[in-house]
Amino acid sequence: MTDSIEYDLIIAGSGLAGLRAAIEAAQKNSKIKIGVVAKTQVMRSHSVSAEGGTAAVIQEEEGDTIESHIYDTVKGSDFLADQDVAERLCQMMPNEIYQLEHWGMPWSRKENGKIDQRNFGGYSFARATYAIDKVGFFEMQTLYDTCQKFDNIEFLNEWFITSIIHDGKQFSGVTAIELSSGTFYTIKGKALIIATGGAGRIYSYSTYSLSSTPDGLDMAYRAGMALKDMEFVQFHPTGVLPSGILITEGARGEGGYLLNKDGERFMKNYAASKMELAPRDIVSRAMMTEMNEGRGFSHDTGVQCMKLDLRHLGDEKIKAKLGGIREISIKFSNIDPADEPIDVRPVCHYMMGGIHTNIDGAGELQGVWAAGEAACNSVHGANRLGANSTSECIVWGKITGSLAVDYIEKEHTVSQFPDHLVVAEEKRIYDGIFRGSGEVNPYEVKQEISDTLNDKAYVYRNESDLIDGLKKIRELKAKTWKHVDDKAKEYNTNFSNVMEIDSMIRVAEVVLIGAINRKESRGGHARTDYPVRDDANFLHHTLAYFDPNEPIMKKHPVTITKYKPVERKY
Amino acid sequence: MEKENKAKEGIKGWINPTKYGKFGIERFAWILMRITGLGLLAYFIGHIYETSHILDGKAVWNASLELTQTTEGHIFLALVIGMCVFHTGNGIRLMLGQMGYGLGKPGRPDYPYKPQSLNMKGKACIYATIGLAALAMWYGMAVMFG
Amino acid sequence: MMLMRESIVMKIHYGTAIGAVFLTVIHILMRMTQDFHESLEYENVIANYEMIGYAIMLELLLILISVHGFNGLRIILLEMRQGPTYEKAITYGCIASMAVLIAYGSRTIIMTSMGMT
Amino acid sequence: MSNISQEISQEKSETVLSPSKSIKLRISRSNPEAGTEEKFDEFVIPVEKYTTVLDAILNVKSHLDHSVAVRYSCRQASCGSCGMKINGKPKLACFTKVSELDTDTITVEPMDNFPIVRDLAVNFTRMFNNHKKVMPYVVRDDSEITPGTGVKEILQTPEDVDKYIQFSSCIKCGLCNSACPTMAMDTSFVGPQALAQAYRYIADTRDKGKNNRLKIIDESHGIWRCHFAGSCSQVCPKGVDPAMGIQLLRSYLLGLRD
Ligand SMILES: Cc1cc2nc3c(=O)[nH]c(=O)nc-3n(C[C@H](O)[C@H](O)[C@H](O)COP(=O)(O)OP(=O)(O)OC[C@H]3O[C@@H](n4cnc5c(N)ncnc54)[C@H](O)[C@@H]3O)c2cc1C
Ligand code: HEM
Ligand code: SF4
Ligand code: F3S
Ligand code: FES
């Protein structure tokens, strides 16, 4: 019999979404036991890397309106966002900014003591609330520290969740490995919030933490929940070379220029009204076009890039407002932005897609919610605006935390715990992976998956590339690579890495199939062979359900309330 | 788990000389402060014992004074002087710091980070104290041998 | 094991240090104003002790340095090993040693100054 | 090299590495729970101008020995995972370039004063508990906002923010604790990390928890076990300067400030 522990509420993932949910739940009912389970140590989640800002309307007296935030979000999404969901985000956000502030968030301030905001791409008002340029880090710290107030929140640091246990309808627990000891556990619970974050490590050139792999998405997918809109991947215009670490959009929000080889602010040819502050998909495409047409630079590692020029901001302003990227740029590319422009290139940065949920974050299993980047409640549609993601994490963290408590407080008829599923899972990971065999190095398989996506499903896509990519992924899948050389129990990251790679294959497949099927260009998904948006045939979401052979693809309608889709121009 | 959580470097972490190159002069001042404190305490106890001989009459008093009238004795006394000067000087620096003076002002740090509390004033103070201690030892030797 | 708040103990530690600085300076100056070797002549020393002000100063210095020194020792020992029994032992051990040293030193000062040599 | 390395060499390799310069990486290996004593494994790996020590270790993990245990995540000095001793000095592996070390042999060991989980990964339980102990959050009665009540921010000027922002930059990497000489002997010491956080919240003009916090750190293994050795600030990769925070905290306790 496997070791077993029990909580009322299990929160998988401790990024912004997970921690916000934990606080909301703990506050709402101090009696329920909450377990926050994360494969990293709790405060080390990917969210600490978020840099630029969190969008919210807090300057109504200066002329900002919630309405405008909603419209910017919907327009930014290329009209694929569910408009009621976008509305919920924008309405709930202002209060959350103040709530974080009351908990200790060190927001940057104006001289008069009020919270300051900066410009961000795609907005018609400067509404990215910031704290220097380490917004996610400070938010994580604020939430982590606030969690310390509550005795009913328990942190399970470095527990790798492998699967969701349910009886076909209702949630009953998860299975997980405690990394430090290597013990396999069943964690029983009444409700689950999945907040396992994005999966951008399926691309090799990526801003994400190395822990941002799709195992969270994959466990929901294997549990029968749909992945939605996975073909929409956001490429941030300014990943620094060669590491791919992000240079925040705030750098352009503060006035930075993008330059091509002729020293020209080329964005004037692509989005004259917004220039460098057009939405990310547009800027990234512009950069790729410039490079493809020979107006890029060649970095000393051999790849093409563009220059991000901050010199005119001056050293003092760079230090005061962009200290984090100054540090990154000096350390990781030997460039002080006050003296030299930074070498940048579009980089995988966000997944608009995720676990299919409704407006409340509820998933397709009873007792399961999803929040944050792992979820796809369709607030971002085909392209997320910068600073809207941390907002999303916080808002749906709060919503799902609260709804999960309501659910737990109600009486439920609980069916017999499906122990056989735990046995099956144990077999899958121990016989199939831990004791698996094969002669191909799994880490090289990982490199190939991520290189494939980088090559074949980057900013611009086309049918033959995507099909090639899919073929390559399937070849890799068929190889005998699934094995773990490290036989120790304790802190066996070789084992967890191979499980991550296993999930990458399945999710990469969904991304590619989704992209092949969507024969149009919308938001982050730009097809050279179908260069225009096609509302008649593709104004719908994509759903993918797990099947051992091949994902089962379905369509899902877009909720349109006030804003009829129009051509998207900046 | 409990036992494991007690992990520590041990006395090595205090006296390992490679530490001082890596962690700077403040760390060196720290270990000197400990050693001189203990040294002074040892001397002080000895000193109290020595002076108590005054009660036993002139002969005993002189005999006990004789103990330090040798070359080794002089060197020992010079060391005590040095320890005393360093401990006092560094003690004053530490007290000022621990009362919040001379640490610089908290504020946004800029990369590359230079800890303000380990500033030149403090470092100069440590070097000066060491210098002063050496001077005092030299002077003491001059008096004693001279 | 806490007899007093650690901050009070440390205030005493700093207070005694500051006090000791002044008194040690006087103590040493007394040696310096006279010829060093002469100052240690038996008769001179006795004469010094018999000045009541000087004797009081010596007594104070004795107390200050003992308190400071043994508290310093306690600090170092406290950091060497942990555990409630151990802590109790060093706290009382240091207090006791301190008391013994003060008593022993006081005996010299009082008896000498009262001319009981 | 361990037998795992041999197994890997039998795996079919499809990526070609482009070596430009090679260094020797010595990794401390141990697994106390399984009873394995510390030993060093040596690997020769190619490095480039931008290769960080973390890249180098992960290169070993991917291609030479999958069993190396190391904690990492953000690879941009934000998450605090990768603290370790690099050539004897506590540093973040992801924030140390091989080129800046200026040597052809790099030795990596787990941080001192933390229990080893395995190889380079250490156990943070004690530090996390100490962090929790100092009440690391803004204490006030009205810290929860009810939506719809129109509550806005508590005003704070940029100068007010400057009073605590540097201490707020702590990524909980533990390097300071591993360098502190008190920590080398005193396992009950709260440590520079937690003390700096106590100061961070006290210095925050929104906070009202000063007295409680001061009481908590004013005990026999609390703040007074710091002797301003400064090693914490010396190694902090984020410019937190815990030594400064600690001394400033003390001025409250000595009654010199309120
Ligand atoms: C470099 C960068 C900068 C960004 N900047 C901004 C910005 O300025 N503004 C903005 O709005 N957005 C920004 N974003 C986006 C935003 O940061 C993310 O979308 C958001 O942080 C995601 O948070 P999360 O809570 O959903 O999950 P994450 O923070 O990604 O956390 C995932 C959690 O799940 C855990 N986990 C995953 N899998 C498992 C498993 N199998 N078992 C157990 N635990 C698991 C992890 O340990 C982790 O705790 C940025 C993103 C990047 C990459
Ligand atoms: C007269 C001037 C003196 C001053 C200004 C002084 C000052 C100090 C200070 C400030 C400390 C605390 C250091 C810390 O916090 O780490 C200290 C520690 C100590 N002092 Fe003194 N002191 C003096 C004399 C003495 C004497 C004469 C003795 C011996 C009897 C002594 C023994 C000690 C010891 C043992 C310590 C503990 C060492 C440590 O914590 O590192 N001091 N002193
Ligand atoms: S204070 Fe600095 S060294 Fe210490 S944990 Fe925080 S960031 Fe790391
Ligand atoms: S290294 Fe330790 S002794 Fe104090 S100044 Fe830092 S905590
Ligand atoms: S990996 Fe995050 S700090 Fe180094």
Tab-separated table of N, CA, C and O in Angstrom, chain A residues 35 44 52 65 74 104 183 204 209 263 276 304 347 367 386 418-419 447 454 460 511 515-517 533 569:
chain	number	residue	atom	x	y	z
A	35	GLY	N	-3.181	22.038	1.391
A	35	GLY	CA	-1.823	21.605	1.063
A	35	GLY	C	-1.393	22.238	-0.251
A	35	GLY	O	-2.037	22.040	-1.276
A	44	ARG	N	10.082	29.399	-5.106
A	44	ARG	CA	10.960	29.416	-6.266
A	44	ARG	C	10.220	29.173	-7.588
A	44	ARG	O	10.835	28.859	-8.603
A	52	GLY	N	7.682	42.951	-15.818
A	52	GLY	CA	7.277	44.304	-16.195
A	52	GLY	C	6.119	44.935	-15.475
A	52	GLY	O	6.173	46.107	-15.096
A	65	THR	N	-10.380	53.817	-17.871
A	65	THR	CA	-11.670	53.191	-17.578
A	65	THR	C	-11.560	51.669	-17.705
A	65	THR	O	-10.749	51.155	-18.483
A	74	VAL	N	-9.611	42.467	-25.339
A	74	VAL	CA	-10.327	41.734	-26.384
A	74	VAL	C	-9.690	41.975	-27.749
A	74	VAL	O	-9.446	41.048	-28.522
A	104	GLY	N	1.648	44.245	1.663
A	104	GLY	CA	3.070	44.572	1.736
A	104	GLY	C	3.783	44.693	0.403
A	104	GLY	O	4.999	44.866	0.363
A	183	THR	N	9.834	9.113	-1.900
A	183	THR	CA	8.665	8.309	-1.553
A	183	THR	C	7.462	8.658	-2.440
A	183	THR	O	7.191	9.833	-2.679
A	204	SER	N	13.107	25.666	-27.159
A	204	SER	CA	14.462	25.756	-26.622
A	204	SER	C	14.882	27.201	-26.386
A	204	SER	O	15.682	27.470	-25.506
A	209	SER	N	11.384	29.757	-16.742
A	209	SER	CA	12.200	28.984	-15.817
A	209	SER	C	12.389	27.585	-16.373
A	209	SER	O	11.527	27.078	-17.094
A	263	GLY	N	19.535	51.413	-38.407
A	263	GLY	CA	19.343	52.342	-37.301
A	263	GLY	C	17.956	52.954	-37.292
A	263	GLY	O	17.715	54.012	-36.706
A	276	GLU	N	6.724	50.844	-30.866
A	276	GLU	CA	7.261	49.694	-30.122
A	276	GLU	C	6.244	49.107	-29.144
A	276	GLU	O	6.436	48.012	-28.632
A	304	GLN	N	20.440	35.575	-35.831
A	304	GLN	CA	20.011	36.919	-36.209
A	304	GLN	C	19.335	37.597	-35.026
A	304	GLN	O	18.666	36.944	-34.217
A	347	VAL	N	11.089	35.445	-28.548
A	347	VAL	CA	11.371	34.289	-27.709
A	347	VAL	C	10.063	33.750	-27.127
A	347	VAL	O	9.155	34.520	-26.818
A	367	GLY	N	-14.935	19.164	-8.736
A	367	GLY	CA	-13.945	19.335	-7.668
A	367	GLY	C	-12.572	19.748	-8.159
A	367	GLY	O	-11.641	19.839	-7.371
A	386	GLY	N	0.669	42.123	-22.556
A	386	GLY	CA	1.630	42.114	-21.460
A	386	GLY	C	0.950	42.617	-20.201
A	386	GLY	O	0.037	43.438	-20.256
A	418	PRO	N	-10.600	5.334	-5.520
A	418	PRO	CA	-10.180	4.377	-6.569
A	418	PRO	C	-8.712	3.958	-6.439
A	418	PRO	O	-7.860	4.395	-7.203
A	419	ASP	N	-8.461	3.082	-5.470
A	419	ASP	CA	-7.092	2.636	-5.218
A	419	ASP	C	-6.433	2.009	-6.434
A	419	ASP	O	-5.219	2.123	-6.615
A	447	GLN	N	16.061	18.052	-25.896
A	447	GLN	CA	16.657	19.089	-26.722
A	447	GLN	C	16.029	19.072	-28.115
A	447	GLN	O	15.700	20.111	-28.683
A	454	ASN	N	10.949	25.104	-31.862
A	454	ASN	CA	11.569	26.371	-32.205
A	454	ASN	C	11.682	26.562	-33.716
A	454	ASN	O	11.431	27.631	-34.237
A	460	TYR	N	6.431	32.706	-37.330
A	460	TYR	CA	5.709	32.424	-38.569
A	460	TYR	C	5.662	30.914	-38.775
A	460	TYR	O	6.646	30.219	-38.589
A	511	VAL	N	0.093	20.997	-29.503
A	511	VAL	CA	0.400	22.327	-30.041
A	511	VAL	C	0.473	22.247	-31.571
A	511	VAL	O	-0.133	23.049	-32.282
A	515	ALA	N	-2.045	23.772	-34.433
A	515	ALA	CA	-1.534	24.757	-35.382
A	515	ALA	C	-1.771	24.322	-36.826
A	515	ALA	O	-2.048	25.153	-37.693
A	516	ILE	N	-1.670	23.024	-37.055
A	516	ILE	CA	-1.933	22.533	-38.422
A	516	ILE	C	-3.395	22.766	-38.783
A	516	ILE	O	-3.731	23.233	-39.865
A	517	ASN	N	-4.269	22.477	-37.806
A	517	ASN	CA	-5.701	22.587	-38.091
A	517	ASN	C	-6.159	24.029	-38.284
A	517	ASN	O	-7.109	24.289	-39.008
A	533	ARG	N	-6.971	36.567	-41.028
A	533	ARG	CA	-7.873	35.992	-40.054
A	533	ARG	C	-9.133	35.528	-40.773
A	533	ARG	O	-9.603	36.203	-41.686
A	569	LYS	N	-6.046	46.684	-35.918
A	569	LYS	CA	-5.007	47.582	-36.448
A	569	LYS	C	-4.509	48.494	-35.342
A	569	LYS	O	-5.285	48.894	-34.467
